[in-house]
Tab-separated table of C-alpha atoms in Angstrom:
chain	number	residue	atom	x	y	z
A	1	UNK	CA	19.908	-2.823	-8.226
A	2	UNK	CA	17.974	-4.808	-5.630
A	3	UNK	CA	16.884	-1.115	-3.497
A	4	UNK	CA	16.074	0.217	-6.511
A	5	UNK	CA	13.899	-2.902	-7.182
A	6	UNK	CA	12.388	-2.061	-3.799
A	7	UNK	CA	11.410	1.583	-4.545
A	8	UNK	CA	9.862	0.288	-7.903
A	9	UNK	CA	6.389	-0.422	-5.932
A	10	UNK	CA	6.215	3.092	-3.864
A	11	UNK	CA	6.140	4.466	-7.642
A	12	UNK	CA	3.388	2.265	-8.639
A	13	UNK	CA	1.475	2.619	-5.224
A	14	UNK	CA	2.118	6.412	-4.756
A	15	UNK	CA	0.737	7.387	-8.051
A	16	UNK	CA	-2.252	4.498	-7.741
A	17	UNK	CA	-4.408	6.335	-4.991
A	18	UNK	CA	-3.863	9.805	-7.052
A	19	UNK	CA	-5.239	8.168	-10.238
A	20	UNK	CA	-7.942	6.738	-8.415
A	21	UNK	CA	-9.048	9.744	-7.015
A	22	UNK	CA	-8.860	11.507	-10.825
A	23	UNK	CA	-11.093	8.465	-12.666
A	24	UNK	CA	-13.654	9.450	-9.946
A	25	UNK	CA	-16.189	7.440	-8.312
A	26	UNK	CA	-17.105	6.175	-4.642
A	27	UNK	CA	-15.228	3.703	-2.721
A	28	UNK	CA	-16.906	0.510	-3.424
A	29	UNK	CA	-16.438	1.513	-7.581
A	30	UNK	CA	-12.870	2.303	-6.642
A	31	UNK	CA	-12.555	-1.159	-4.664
A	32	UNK	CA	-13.682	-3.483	-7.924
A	33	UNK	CA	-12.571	-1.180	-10.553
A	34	UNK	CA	-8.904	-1.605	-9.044
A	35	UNK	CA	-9.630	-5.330	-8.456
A	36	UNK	CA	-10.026	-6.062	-12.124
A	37	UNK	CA	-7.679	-3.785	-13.443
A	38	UNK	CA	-5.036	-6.057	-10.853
A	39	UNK	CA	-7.287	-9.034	-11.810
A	40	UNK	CA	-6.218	-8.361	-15.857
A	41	UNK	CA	-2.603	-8.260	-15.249
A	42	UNK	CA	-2.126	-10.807	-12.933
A	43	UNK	CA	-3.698	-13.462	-15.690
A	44	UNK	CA	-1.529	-11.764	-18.233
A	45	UNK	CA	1.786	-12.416	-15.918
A	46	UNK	CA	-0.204	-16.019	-15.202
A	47	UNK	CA	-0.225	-16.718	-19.008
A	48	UNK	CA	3.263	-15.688	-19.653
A	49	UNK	CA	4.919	-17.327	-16.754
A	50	UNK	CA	2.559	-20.451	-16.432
A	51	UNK	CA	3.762	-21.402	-13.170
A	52	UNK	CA	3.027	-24.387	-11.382
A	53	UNK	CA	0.058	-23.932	-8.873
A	54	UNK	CA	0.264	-26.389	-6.349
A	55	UNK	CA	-3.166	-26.496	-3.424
A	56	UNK	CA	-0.792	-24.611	-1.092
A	57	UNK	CA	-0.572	-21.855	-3.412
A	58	UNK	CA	-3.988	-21.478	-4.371
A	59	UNK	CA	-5.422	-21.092	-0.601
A	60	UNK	CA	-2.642	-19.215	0.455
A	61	UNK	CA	-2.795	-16.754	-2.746
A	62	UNK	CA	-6.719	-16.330	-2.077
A	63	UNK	CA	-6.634	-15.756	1.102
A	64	UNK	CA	-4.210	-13.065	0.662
A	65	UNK	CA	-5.792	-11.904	-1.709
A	66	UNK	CA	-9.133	-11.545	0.274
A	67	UNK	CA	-7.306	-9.436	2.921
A	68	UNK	CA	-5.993	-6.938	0.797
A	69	UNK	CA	-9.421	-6.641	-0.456
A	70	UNK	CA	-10.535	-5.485	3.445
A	71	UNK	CA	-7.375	-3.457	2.972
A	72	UNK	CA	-8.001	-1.389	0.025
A	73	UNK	CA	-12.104	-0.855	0.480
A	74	UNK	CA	-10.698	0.615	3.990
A	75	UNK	CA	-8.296	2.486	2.788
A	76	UNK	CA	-10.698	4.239	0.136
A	77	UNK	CA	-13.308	4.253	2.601
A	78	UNK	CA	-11.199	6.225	5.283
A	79	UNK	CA	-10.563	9.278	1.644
A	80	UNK	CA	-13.875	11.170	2.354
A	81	UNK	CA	-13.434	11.336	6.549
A	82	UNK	CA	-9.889	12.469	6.289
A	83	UNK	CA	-9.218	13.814	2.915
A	84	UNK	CA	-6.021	12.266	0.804
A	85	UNK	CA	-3.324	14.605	2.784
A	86	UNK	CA	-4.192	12.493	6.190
A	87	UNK	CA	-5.787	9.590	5.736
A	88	UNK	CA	-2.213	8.188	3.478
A	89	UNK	CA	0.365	9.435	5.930
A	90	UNK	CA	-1.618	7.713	8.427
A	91	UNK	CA	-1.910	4.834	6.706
A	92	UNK	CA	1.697	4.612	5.515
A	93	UNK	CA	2.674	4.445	9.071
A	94	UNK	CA	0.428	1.751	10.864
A	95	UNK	CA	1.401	-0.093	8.029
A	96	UNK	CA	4.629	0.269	8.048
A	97	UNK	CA	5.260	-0.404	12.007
A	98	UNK	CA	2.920	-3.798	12.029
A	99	UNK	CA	4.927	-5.106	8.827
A	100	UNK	CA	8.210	-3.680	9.847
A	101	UNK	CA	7.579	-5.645	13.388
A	102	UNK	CA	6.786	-9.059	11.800
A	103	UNK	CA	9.812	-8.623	9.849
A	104	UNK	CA	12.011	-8.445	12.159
A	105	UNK	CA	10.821	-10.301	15.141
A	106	UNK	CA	9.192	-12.836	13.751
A	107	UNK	CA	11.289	-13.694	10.548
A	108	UNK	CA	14.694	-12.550	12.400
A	109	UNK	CA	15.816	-9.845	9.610
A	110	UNK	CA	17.721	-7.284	10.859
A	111	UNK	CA	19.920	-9.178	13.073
A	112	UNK	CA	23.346	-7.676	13.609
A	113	UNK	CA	23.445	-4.881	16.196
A	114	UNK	CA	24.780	-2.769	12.965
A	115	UNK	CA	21.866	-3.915	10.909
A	116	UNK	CA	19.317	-2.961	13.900
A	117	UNK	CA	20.614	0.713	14.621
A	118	UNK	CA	19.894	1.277	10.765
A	119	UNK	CA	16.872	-0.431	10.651
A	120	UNK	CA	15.494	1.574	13.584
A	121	UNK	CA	16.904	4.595	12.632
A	122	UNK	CA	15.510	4.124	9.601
A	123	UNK	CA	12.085	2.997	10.424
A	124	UNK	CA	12.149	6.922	13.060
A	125	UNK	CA	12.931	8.895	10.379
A	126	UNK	CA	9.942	7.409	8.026
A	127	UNK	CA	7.581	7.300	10.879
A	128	UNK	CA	8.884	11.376	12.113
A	129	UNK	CA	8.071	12.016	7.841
A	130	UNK	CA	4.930	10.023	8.129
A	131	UNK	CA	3.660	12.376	11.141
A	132	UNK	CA	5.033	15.187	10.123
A	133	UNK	CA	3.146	15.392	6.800
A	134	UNK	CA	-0.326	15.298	8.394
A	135	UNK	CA	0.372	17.852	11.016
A	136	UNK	CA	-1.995	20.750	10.623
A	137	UNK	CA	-3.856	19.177	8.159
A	138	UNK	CA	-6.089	21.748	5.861
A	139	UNK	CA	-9.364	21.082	7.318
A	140	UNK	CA	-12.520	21.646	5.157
A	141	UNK	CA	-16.374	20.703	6.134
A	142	UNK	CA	-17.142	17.417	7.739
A	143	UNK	CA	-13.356	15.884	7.606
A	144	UNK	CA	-12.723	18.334	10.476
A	145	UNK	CA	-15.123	17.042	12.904
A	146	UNK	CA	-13.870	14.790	15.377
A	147	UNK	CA	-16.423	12.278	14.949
A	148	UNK	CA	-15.241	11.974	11.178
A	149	UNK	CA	-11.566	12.056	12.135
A	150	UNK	CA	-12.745	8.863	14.605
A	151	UNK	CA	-14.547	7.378	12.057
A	152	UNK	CA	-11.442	7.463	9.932
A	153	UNK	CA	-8.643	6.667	12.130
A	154	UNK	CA	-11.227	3.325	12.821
A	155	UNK	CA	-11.264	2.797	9.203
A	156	UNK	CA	-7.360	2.958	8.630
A	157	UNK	CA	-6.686	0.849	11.385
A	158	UNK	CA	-9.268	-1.536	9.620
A	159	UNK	CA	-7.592	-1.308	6.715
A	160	UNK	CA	-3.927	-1.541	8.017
A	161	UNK	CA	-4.580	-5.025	9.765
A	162	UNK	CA	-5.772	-6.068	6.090
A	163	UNK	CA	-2.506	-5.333	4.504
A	164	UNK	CA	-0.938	-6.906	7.023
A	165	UNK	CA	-2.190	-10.292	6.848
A	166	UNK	CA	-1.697	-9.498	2.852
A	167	UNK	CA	1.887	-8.819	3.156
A	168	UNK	CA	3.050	-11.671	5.595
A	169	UNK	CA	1.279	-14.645	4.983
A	170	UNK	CA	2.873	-15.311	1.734
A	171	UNK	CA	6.350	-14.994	3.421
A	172	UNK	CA	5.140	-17.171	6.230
A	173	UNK	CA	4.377	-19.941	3.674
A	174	UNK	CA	7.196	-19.447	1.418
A	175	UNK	CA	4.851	-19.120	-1.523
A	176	UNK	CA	6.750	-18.503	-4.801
A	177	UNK	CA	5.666	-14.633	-5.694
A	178	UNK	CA	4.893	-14.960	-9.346
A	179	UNK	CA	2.784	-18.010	-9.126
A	180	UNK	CA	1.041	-16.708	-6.478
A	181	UNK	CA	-0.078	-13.544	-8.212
A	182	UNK	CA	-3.051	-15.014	-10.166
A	183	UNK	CA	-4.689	-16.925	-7.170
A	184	UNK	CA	-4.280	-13.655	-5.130
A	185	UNK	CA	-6.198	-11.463	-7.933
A	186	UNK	CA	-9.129	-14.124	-7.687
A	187	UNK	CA	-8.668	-13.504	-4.047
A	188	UNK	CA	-9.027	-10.067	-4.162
A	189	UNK	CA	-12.287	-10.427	-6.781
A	190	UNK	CA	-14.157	-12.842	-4.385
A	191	UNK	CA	-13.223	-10.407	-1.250
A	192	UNK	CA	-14.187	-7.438	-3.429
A	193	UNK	CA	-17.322	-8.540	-4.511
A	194	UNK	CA	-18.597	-9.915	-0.918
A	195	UNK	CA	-17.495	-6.488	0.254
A	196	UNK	CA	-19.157	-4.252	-2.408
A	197	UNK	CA	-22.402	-6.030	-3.736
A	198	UNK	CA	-25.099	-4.055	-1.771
A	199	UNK	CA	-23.469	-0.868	-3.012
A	200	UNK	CA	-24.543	-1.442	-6.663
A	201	UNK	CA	-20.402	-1.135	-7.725
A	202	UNK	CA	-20.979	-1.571	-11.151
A	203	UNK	CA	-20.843	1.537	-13.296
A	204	UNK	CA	-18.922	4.009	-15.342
A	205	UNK	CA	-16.363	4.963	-12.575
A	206	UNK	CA	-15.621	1.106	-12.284
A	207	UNK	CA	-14.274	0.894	-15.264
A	208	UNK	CA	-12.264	3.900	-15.396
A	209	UNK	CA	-10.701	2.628	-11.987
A	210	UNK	CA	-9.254	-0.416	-13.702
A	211	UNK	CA	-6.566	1.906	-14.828
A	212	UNK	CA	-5.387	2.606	-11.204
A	213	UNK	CA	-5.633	-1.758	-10.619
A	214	UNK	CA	-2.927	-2.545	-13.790
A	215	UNK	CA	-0.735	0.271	-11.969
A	216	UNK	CA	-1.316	-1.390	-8.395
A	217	UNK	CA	-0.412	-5.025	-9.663
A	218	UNK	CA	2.462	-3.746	-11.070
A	219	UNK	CA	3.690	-2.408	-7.871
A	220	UNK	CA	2.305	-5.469	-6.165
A	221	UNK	CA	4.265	-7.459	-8.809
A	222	UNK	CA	7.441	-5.013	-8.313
A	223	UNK	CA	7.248	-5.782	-4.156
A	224	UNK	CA	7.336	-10.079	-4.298
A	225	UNK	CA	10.008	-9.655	-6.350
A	226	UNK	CA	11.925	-7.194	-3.920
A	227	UNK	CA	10.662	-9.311	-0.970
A	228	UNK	CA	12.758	-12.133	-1.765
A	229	UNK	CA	15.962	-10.182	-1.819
A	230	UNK	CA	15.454	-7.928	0.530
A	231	UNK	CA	13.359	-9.115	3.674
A	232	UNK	CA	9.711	-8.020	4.209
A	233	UNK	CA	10.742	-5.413	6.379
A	234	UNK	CA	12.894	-4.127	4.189
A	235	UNK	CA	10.910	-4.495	0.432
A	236	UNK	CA	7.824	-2.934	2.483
A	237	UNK	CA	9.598	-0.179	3.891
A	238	UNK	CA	11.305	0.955	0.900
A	239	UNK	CA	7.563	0.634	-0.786
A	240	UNK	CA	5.822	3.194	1.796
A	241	UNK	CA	8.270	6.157	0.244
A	242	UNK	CA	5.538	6.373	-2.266
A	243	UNK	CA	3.969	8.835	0.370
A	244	UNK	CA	6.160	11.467	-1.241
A	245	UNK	CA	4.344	10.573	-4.454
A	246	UNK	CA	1.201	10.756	-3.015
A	247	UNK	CA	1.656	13.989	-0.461
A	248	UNK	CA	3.154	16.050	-3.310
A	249	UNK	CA	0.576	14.751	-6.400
A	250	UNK	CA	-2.367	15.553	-4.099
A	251	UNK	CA	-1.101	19.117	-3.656
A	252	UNK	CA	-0.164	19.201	-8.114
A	253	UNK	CA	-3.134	17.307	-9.185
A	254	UNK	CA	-5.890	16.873	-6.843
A	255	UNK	CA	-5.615	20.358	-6.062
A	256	UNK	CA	-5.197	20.319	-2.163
A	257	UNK	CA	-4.688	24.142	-0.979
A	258	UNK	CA	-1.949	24.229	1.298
A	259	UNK	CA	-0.228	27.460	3.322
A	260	UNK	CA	3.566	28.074	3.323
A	261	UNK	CA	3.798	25.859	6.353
A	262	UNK	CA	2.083	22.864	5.578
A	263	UNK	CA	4.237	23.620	2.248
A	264	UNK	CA	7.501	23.045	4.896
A	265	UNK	CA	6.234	20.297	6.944
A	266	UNK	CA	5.852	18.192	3.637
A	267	UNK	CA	9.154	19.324	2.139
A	268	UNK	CA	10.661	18.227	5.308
A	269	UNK	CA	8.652	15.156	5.794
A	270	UNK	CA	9.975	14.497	2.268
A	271	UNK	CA	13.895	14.248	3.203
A	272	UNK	CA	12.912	12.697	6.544
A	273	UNK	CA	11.464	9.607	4.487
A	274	UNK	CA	13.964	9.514	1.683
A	275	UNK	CA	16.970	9.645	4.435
A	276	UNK	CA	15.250	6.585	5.834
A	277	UNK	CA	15.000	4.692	2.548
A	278	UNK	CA	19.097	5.314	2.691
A	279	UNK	CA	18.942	4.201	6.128
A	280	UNK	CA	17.134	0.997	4.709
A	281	UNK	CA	19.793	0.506	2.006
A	282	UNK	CA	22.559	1.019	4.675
A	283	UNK	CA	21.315	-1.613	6.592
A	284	UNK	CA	20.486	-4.039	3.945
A	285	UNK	CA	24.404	-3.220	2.394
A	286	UNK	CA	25.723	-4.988	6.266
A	287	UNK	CA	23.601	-7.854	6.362
């Protein structure tokens, strides 16, 4: 019950980004639109839960908060150099590695020599799917120059250290994960609306991108929970299989072309992630 707790968020996150893309708009409307769609059903969880918020909490939460907002703009910013086929795999990965690597050498999980031969097993196979799926990438107009690819990569890597800081510092401080949900939504808003006010944000695609926010905090709610069972590296690497959602929905319904070879690397790059989910659950099953 507790891995499939874990996979609950790669649902939620896989399908967010191909929603997104479908409601339309530029980054910045993307960035807020998702903001207060999380923003809504964070105070709704708030409301229901009414935990106790203690200063601790607050800072911590909106601090968070404000580096997943670097995170996401990044991550929608990096869409029109690299297209949705490249610029998730690549995400997915530098992701996964940083928050993988706090996991388990600065909070100690993965411990046993059994438990570490999974884990890294596990954590090849994910990266080998991760690659795989953006080899020979279909490349059409400006996201095939190498200056755009640059610009990209640059972005991701941006975006990647934002997430990071997201993930960890709540597990650093031992924050409770539902009361910290509210304070990281007004986290996210402040960082959100430092980061998009010169773009003129607010419009029509902003508010169809809330849509895509309620199903992000619901992953984001989905992955606290799992993090306190299963590890960080553990809860976030089970999370990142939503790249199968995402590699497979871009080809259904965002209409990616794609030859009978890129067809095979993403099949394969398919089982190569979902073996190391197993791999994950193995692990997690000796601790």
């Amino acid at each position: 019950m507790d891995i499939l707790l874990g996979v609950l968020p790669s649902v939620a996150w896989g399908s967010m980004i191909l929603v997104s893309m479908k409601m339309g708009g530029g980054p910045y409307s993307q960035t807020l639109g998702t903001i207060i769609g999380a923003l809504i059903l964070s105070f709704v969880q708030f409301m229901i839960v009414q935990p106790v918020l203690t200063p601790t909490l607050v800072i911590v939460g909106i601090v968070s908060g404000l580096f997943w907002s670097v995170g996401q703009s990044n991550q929608f910013k990096s869409v029109p150099y690299l297209g949705v086929s490249k610029s998730m795999p690549i995400s997915t990965g530098m992701q996964l590695v940083s928050t993988a690597l706090f996991g388990v050498i600065v909070f100690k999980e993965w411990s046993t020599l059994q438990t570490i031969v999974l884990g890294s097993i596990a954590i090849f196979l994910i990266l080998a799917g991760v690659v795989l799926s953006s080899l020979d990438g279909k490349k059409e107009g400006a996201q095939g120059a190498p200056g755009q690819t640059k610009k990209g990569v640059i972005t991701l890597i941006i975006s990647s250290l934002g997430f990071l800081v997201y993930v960890v510092i709540a597990r650093i401080f031992n924050v409770d994960a539902w009361a910290a949900l509210f304070p990281q939504a007004i986290g996210m808003l402040i960082g959100g609306l430092i980061i998009t006010y010169k773009h003129k944000p607010f419009n029509k695609y902003t508010i169809r991108n809330i849509l895509p926010g309620l199903i992000w905090a619901s992953g984001n709610m989905f992955l606290f929970l799992s993090q306190s069972r299963l590890g960080v590296a553990t809860s976030f690497s089970l999370s990142q299989m939503g790249i199968v959602i995402s590699i497979f929905g871009g080809i259904v319904f965002l209409g990616e072309k794609k030859t009978k070879r890129q067809l095979f690397y993403v099949s394969l790059a398919s089982v190569l992630i979902i073996s190391g989910g197993i791999c994950i659950g193995l692990a997690k099953a000796h601790v």
